[in-house]
Short mmCIF file of C-alpha atoms and ligand atoms in Angstrom, two decimals:
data_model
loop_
_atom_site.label_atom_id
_atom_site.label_comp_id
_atom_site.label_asym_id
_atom_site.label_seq_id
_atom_site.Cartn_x
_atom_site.Cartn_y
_atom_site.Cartn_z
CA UNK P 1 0.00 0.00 0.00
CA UNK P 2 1.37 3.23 -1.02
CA UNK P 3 2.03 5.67 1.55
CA UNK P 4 -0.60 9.06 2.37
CA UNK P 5 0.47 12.23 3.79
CA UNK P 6 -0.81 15.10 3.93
CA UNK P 7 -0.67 18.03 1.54
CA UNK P 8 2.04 20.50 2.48
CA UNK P 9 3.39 21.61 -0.07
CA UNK P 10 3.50 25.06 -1.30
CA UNK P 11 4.11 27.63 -4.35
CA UNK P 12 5.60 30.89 -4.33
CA UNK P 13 3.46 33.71 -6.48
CA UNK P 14 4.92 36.51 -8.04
CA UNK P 15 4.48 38.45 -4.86
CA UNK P 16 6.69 36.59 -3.07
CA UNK P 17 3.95 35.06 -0.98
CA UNK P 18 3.39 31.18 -1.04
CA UNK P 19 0.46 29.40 -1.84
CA UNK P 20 -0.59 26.06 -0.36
CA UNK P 21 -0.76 24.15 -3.48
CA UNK P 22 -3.72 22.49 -2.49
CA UNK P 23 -6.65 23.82 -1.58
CA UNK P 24 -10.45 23.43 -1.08
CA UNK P 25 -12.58 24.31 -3.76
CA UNK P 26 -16.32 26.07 -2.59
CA UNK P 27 -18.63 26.12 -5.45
CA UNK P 28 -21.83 25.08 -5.14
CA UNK P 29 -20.77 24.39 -1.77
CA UNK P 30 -24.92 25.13 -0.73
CA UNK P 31 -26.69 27.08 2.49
CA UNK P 32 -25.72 25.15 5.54
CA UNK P 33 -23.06 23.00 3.67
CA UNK P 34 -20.19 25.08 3.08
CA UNK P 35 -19.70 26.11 6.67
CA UNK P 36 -19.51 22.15 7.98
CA UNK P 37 -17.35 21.78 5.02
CA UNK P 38 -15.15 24.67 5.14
CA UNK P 39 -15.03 23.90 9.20
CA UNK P 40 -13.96 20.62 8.70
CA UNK P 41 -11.38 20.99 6.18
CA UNK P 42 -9.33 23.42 8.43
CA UNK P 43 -9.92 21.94 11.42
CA UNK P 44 -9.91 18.27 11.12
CA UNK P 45 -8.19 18.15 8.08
CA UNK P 46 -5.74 20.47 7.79
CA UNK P 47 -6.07 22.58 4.91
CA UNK P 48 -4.70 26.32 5.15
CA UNK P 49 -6.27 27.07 1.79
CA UNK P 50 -10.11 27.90 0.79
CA UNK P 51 -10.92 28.91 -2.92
CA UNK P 52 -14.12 31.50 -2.77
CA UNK P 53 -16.51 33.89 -4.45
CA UNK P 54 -18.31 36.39 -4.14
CA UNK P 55 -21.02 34.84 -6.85
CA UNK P 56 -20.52 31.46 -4.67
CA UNK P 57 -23.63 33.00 -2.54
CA UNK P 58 -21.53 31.31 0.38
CA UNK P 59 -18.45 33.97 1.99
CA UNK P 60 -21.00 34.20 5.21
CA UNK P 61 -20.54 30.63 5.88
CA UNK P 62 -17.02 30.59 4.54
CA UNK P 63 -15.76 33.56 5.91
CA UNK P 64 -17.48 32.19 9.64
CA UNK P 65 -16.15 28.66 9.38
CA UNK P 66 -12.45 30.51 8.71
CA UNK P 67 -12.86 32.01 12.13
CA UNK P 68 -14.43 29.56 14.18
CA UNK P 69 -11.46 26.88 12.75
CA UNK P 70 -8.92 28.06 15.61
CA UNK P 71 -6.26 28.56 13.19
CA UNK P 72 -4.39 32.09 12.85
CA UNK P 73 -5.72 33.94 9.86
CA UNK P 74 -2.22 34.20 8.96
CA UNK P 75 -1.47 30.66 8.79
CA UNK P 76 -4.41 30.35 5.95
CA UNK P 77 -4.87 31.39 2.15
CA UNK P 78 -7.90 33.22 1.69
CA UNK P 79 -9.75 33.43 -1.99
CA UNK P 80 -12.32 35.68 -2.83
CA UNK P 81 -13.20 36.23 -6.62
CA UNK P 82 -15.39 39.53 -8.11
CA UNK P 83 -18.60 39.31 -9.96
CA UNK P 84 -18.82 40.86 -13.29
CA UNK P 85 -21.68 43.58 -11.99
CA UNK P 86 -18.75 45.33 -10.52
CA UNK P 87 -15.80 45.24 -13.11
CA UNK P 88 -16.13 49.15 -12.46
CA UNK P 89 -15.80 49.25 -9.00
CA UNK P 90 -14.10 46.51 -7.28
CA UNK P 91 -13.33 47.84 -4.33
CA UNK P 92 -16.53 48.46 -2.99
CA UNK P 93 -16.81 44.48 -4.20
CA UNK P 94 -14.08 44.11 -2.08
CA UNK P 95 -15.48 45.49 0.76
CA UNK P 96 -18.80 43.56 0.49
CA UNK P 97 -16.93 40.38 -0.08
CA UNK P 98 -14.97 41.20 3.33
CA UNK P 99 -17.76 42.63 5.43
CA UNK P 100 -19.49 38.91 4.66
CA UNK P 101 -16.69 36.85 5.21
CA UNK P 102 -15.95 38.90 8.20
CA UNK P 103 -11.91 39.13 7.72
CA UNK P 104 -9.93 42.12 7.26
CA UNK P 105 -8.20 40.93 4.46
CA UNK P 106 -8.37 38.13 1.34
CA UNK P 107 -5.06 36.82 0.22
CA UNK P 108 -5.93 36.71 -3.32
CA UNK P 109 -8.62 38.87 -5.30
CA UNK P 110 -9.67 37.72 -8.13
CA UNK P 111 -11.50 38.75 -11.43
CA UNK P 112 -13.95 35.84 -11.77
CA UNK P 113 -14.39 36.19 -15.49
CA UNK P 114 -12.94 38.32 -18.68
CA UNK P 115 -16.45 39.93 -18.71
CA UNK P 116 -18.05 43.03 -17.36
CA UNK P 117 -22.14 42.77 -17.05
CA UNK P 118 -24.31 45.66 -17.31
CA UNK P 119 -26.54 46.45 -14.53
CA UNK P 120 -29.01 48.70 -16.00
CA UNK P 121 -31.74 45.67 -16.13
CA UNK P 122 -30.70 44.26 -13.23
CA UNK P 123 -33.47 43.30 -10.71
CA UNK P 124 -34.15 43.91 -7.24
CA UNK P 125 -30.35 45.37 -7.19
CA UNK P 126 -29.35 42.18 -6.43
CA UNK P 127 -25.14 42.26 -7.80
CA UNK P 128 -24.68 39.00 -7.37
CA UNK P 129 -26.86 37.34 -10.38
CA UNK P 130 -26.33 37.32 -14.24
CA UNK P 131 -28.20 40.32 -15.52
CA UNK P 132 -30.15 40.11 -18.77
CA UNK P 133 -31.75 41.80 -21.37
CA UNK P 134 -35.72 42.16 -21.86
CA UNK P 135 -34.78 39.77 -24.31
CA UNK P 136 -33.79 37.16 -21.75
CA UNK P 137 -30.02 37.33 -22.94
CA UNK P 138 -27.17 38.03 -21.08
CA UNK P 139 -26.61 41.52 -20.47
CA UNK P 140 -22.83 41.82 -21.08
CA UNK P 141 -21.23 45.40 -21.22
CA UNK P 142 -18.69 45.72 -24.35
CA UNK P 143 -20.00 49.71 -24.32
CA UNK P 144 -16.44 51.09 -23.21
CA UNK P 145 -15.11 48.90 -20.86
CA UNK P 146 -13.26 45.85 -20.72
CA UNK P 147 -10.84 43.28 -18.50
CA UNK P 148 -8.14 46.03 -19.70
CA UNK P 149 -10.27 48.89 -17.17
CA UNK P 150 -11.16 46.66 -14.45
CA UNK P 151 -7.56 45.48 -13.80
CA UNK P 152 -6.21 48.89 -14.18
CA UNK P 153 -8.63 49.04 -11.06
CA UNK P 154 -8.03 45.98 -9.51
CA UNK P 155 -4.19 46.21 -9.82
CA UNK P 156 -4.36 48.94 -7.10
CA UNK P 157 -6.24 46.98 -4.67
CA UNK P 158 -3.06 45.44 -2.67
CA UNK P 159 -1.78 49.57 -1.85
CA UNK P 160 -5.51 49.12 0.32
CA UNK P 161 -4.20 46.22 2.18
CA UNK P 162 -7.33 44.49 2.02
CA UNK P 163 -6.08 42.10 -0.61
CA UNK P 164 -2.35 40.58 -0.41
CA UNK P 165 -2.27 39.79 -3.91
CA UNK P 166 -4.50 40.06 -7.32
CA UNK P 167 -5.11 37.81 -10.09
CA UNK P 168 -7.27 36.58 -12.78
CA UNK P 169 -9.64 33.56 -13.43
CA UNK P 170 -10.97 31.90 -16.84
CA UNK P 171 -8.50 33.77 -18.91
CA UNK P 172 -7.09 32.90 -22.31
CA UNK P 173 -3.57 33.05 -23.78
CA UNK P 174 -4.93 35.53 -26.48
CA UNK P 175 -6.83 37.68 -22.99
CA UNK P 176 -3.96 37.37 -21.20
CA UNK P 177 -1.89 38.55 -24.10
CA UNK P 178 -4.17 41.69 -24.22
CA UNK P 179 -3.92 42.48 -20.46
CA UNK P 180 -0.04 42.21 -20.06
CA UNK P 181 0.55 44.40 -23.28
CA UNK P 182 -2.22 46.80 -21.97
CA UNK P 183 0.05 50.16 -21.50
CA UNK P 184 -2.37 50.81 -18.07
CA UNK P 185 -1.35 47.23 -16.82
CA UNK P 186 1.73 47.98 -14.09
CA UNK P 187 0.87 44.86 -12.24
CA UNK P 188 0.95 41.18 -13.50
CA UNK P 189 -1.76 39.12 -12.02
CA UNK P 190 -0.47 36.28 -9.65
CA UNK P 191 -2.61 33.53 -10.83
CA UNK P 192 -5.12 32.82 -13.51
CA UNK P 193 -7.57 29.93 -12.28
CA UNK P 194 -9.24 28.04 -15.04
CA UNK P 195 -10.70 24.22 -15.70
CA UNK P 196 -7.85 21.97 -15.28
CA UNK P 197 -8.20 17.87 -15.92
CA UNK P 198 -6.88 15.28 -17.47
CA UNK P 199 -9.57 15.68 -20.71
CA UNK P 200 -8.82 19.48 -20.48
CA UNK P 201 -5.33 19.79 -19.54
CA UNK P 202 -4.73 23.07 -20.91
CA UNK P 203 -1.00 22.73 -21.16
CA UNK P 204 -0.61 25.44 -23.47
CA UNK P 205 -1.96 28.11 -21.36
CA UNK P 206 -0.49 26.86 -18.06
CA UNK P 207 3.27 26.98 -19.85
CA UNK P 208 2.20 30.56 -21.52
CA UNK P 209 1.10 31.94 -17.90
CA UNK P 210 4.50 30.55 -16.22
CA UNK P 211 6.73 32.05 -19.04
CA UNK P 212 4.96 35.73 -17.71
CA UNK P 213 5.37 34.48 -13.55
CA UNK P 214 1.38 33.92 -13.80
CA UNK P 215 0.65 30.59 -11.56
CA UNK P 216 -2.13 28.49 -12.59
CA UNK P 217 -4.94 27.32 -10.21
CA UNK P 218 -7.02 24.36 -11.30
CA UNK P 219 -10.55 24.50 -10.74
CA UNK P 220 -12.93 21.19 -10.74
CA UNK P 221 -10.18 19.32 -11.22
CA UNK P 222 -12.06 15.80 -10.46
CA UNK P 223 -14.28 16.81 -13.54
CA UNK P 224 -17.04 18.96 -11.98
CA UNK P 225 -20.55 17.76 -10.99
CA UNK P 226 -21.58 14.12 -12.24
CA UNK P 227 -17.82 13.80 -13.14
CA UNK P 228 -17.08 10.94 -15.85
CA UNK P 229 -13.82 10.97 -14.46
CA UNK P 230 -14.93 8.57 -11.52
CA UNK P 231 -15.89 6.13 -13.93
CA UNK P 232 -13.07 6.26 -16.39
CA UNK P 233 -11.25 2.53 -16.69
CA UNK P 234 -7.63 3.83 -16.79
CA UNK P 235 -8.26 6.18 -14.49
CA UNK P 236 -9.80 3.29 -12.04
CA UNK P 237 -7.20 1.03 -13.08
CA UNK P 238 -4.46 3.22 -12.00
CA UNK P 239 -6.02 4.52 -8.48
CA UNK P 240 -6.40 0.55 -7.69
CA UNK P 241 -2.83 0.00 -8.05
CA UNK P 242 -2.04 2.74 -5.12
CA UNK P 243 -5.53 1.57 -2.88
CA UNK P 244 -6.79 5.06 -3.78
CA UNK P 245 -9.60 6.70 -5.27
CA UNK P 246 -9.23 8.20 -8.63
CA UNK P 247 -10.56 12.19 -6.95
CA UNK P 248 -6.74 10.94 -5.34
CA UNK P 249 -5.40 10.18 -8.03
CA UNK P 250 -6.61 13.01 -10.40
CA UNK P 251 -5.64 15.60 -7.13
CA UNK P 252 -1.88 14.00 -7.15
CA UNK P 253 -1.72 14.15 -10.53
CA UNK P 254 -2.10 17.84 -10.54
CA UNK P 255 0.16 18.06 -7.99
CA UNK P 256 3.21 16.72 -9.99
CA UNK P 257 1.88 19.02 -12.94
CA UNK P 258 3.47 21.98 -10.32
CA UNK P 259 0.25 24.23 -9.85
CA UNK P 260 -2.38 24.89 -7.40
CA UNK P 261 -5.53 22.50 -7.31
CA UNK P 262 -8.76 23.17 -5.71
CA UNK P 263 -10.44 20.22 -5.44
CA UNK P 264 -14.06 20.53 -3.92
CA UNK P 265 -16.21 18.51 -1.68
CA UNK P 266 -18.68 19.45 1.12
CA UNK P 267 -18.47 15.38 2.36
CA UNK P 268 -16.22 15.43 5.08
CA UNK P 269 -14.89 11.62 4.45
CA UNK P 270 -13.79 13.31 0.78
CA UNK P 271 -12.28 16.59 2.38
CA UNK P 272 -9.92 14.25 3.92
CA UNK P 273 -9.55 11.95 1.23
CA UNK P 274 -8.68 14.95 -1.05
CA UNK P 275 -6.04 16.11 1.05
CA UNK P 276 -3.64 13.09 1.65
CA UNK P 277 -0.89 12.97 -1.60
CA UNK P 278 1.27 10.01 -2.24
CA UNK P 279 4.39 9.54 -5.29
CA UNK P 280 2.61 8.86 -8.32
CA UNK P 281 5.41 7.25 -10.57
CA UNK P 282 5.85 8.80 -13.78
CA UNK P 283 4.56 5.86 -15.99
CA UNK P 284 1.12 6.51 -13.87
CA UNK P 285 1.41 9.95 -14.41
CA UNK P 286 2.08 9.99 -18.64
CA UNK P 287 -1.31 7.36 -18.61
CA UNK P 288 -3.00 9.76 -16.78
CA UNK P 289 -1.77 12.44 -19.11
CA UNK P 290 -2.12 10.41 -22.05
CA UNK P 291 -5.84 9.95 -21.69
CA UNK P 292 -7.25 13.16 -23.51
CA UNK P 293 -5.07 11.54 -26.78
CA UNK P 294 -7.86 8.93 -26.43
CA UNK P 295 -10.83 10.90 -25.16
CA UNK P 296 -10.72 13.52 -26.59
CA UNK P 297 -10.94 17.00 -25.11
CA UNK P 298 -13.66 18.34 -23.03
CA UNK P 299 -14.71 21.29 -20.84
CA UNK P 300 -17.17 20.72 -18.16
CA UNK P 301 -17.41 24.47 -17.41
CA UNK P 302 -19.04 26.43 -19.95
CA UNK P 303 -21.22 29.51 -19.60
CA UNK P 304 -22.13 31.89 -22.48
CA UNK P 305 -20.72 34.71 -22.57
CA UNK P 306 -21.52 35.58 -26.47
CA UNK P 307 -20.81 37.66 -27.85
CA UNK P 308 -17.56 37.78 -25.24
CA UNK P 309 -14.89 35.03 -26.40
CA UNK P 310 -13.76 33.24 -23.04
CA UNK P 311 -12.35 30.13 -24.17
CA UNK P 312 -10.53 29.72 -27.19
P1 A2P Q 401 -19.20 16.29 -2.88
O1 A2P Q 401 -19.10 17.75 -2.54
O2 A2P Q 401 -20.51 15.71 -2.52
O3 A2P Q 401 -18.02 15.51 -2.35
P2 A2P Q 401 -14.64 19.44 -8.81
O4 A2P Q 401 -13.72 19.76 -7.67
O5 A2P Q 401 -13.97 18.91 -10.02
O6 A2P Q 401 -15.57 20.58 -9.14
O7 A2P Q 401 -15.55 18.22 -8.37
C1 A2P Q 401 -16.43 18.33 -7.36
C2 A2P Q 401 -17.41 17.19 -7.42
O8 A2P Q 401 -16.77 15.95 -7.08
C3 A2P Q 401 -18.48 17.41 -6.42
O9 A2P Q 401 -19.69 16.95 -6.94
C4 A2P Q 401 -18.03 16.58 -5.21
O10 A2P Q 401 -19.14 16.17 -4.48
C5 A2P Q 401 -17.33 15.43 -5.87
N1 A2P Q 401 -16.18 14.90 -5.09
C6 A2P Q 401 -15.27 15.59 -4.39
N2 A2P Q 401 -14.35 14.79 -3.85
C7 A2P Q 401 -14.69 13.54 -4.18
C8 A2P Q 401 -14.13 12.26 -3.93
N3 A2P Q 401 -13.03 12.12 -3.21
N4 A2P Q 401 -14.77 11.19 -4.47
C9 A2P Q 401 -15.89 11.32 -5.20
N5 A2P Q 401 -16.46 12.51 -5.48
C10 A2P Q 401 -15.87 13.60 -4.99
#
């Protein structure tokens, strides 16, 4: 039997702070779940790293479970990611996302997609939905502003102190090419957290971000909701050979990939499962890797954001 410990390791971001390179992930983490879960995972299993946002519907819970865990808020890595009703103000998102989390500061800030909404149609003034036109489509904003704006924003928000660091999520090479060669970018985001897996390994972009210091975070890395993963042959064949399950496996192979995975689970047999790693040998690893050759590619996390191009 091969032998479990638990995650420690760690990567340093262009800021010169390190980031626990596993963490847990909190989407669709529901009401009443995701502070057991988040609770749990700090307390019993020793994670020091919890992925939010603000769109998430769940920093309350989060945010509460962070303090009730016993563990310094400077021992943990805090996530918190903005909605696209407030590209043009983020730090009044900021301050929302902190006053329901309760903490003084995040450790990373996010921009949670490439896309600013309008909020002209919103309704009830509620920030944190998708708005949409009388239509019924979504009401994205390409009048005048862009990623390029917000970040020139969101760049300043570590001078506040309420964020340590800044980065991006569900960017592409040809976005991120656009943001860095922006003459109002001064700051290059720390990460950029998108859909990592074996059928979406996205090697391209991870390599492209590293060449410019960007660190990638992998989000549902087991394969998202109703994953196909779990039932994948010689993905099951390979977990048996180490006695573990293939949400292990798929978490450890990430982990020799060299970025950040945020593997999430509200079960609190799984939170501990997720967070033990083990030395996957590199034969194991290249099937693993080799699998998309076979599969084909394919993206679990896909919203519309026509006439915006996200993914490329
Ligand atoms: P649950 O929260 O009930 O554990 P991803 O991180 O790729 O988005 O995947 C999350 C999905 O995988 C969730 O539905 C989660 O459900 C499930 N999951 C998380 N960990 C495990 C595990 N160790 N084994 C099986 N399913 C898991």
């Amino acid at each position: 039997m091969v032998e479990l410990k638990n995650s420690t390791s760690e990567i340093t971001l262009n800021t010169g702070a390190k980031i626990p390179a596993l963490g847990l992930g909190t989407w669709r983490s529901l009401e009443g779940e995701a502070y057991k879960a988040t609770l749990h995972a700090i307390k019993e299993s020793g994670y020091l790293h919890i992925d939010g946002a603000a769109i998430y519907k769940n920093e309350e819970e989060v945010g509460k479970a962070i303090r009730d865990s016993g563990v310094s808020r400077e021992k943990l890595f805090v996530t918190t990611k903005l909605w696209g009703t407030q590209h043009r103000n983020p730090e009044q998102a900021l301050d929302q996302s902190l006053k329901r989390l309760g903490l003084d500061y995040v450790d990373l800030y996010l921009i949670h997609w490439p896309v600013a909404f309008k909020t002209d149609n919103i309704k009830d003034g509620n920030l944190l939905s998708i708005p949409e036109k009388p239509d019924g489509t979504r009401d994205i904003d390409l009048d005048g502003w862009s990623f390029i704006k917000s970040w020139e924003l969101f760049q300043e928000l570590p001078k506040t102190g309420k964020t340590k660091a800044v980065g991006v999520s569900n960017f592409s090479i040809n976005n991120l090419k656009d943001l860095l060669n922006a003459p109002t970018t001064k700051v290059t985001p720390a990460v950029n957290q998108i859909e990592v897996h074996p059928l979406l390994p996205q090697t391209e972009l991870i390599e492209f971000a590293l060449s410019k210091g960007i660190i990638t975070e992998a989000y549902s890395p087991l394969g998202s909701l109703d994953s196909p993963l779990f039932t994948n042959q010689t993905l099951l064949e390979v977990a048996k050979n180490y006695d573990v399950s293939v949400a292990q496996l798929l978490i450890n192979w990430a982990l020799k990939r060299g970025y950040v995975v945020l593997p999430k689970s509200v079960n609190p047999q799984r939170i501990d499962a997720n967070f033990k790693t083990f030395q996957l040998k590199d034969e194991d690893f290249n099937k693993v890797s080799d699998l998309v050759k076979l599969e084909g590619e394919q993206r679990f996390v896909k919203p519309d954001w026509s006439p915006f191009k996200v993914f490329e």
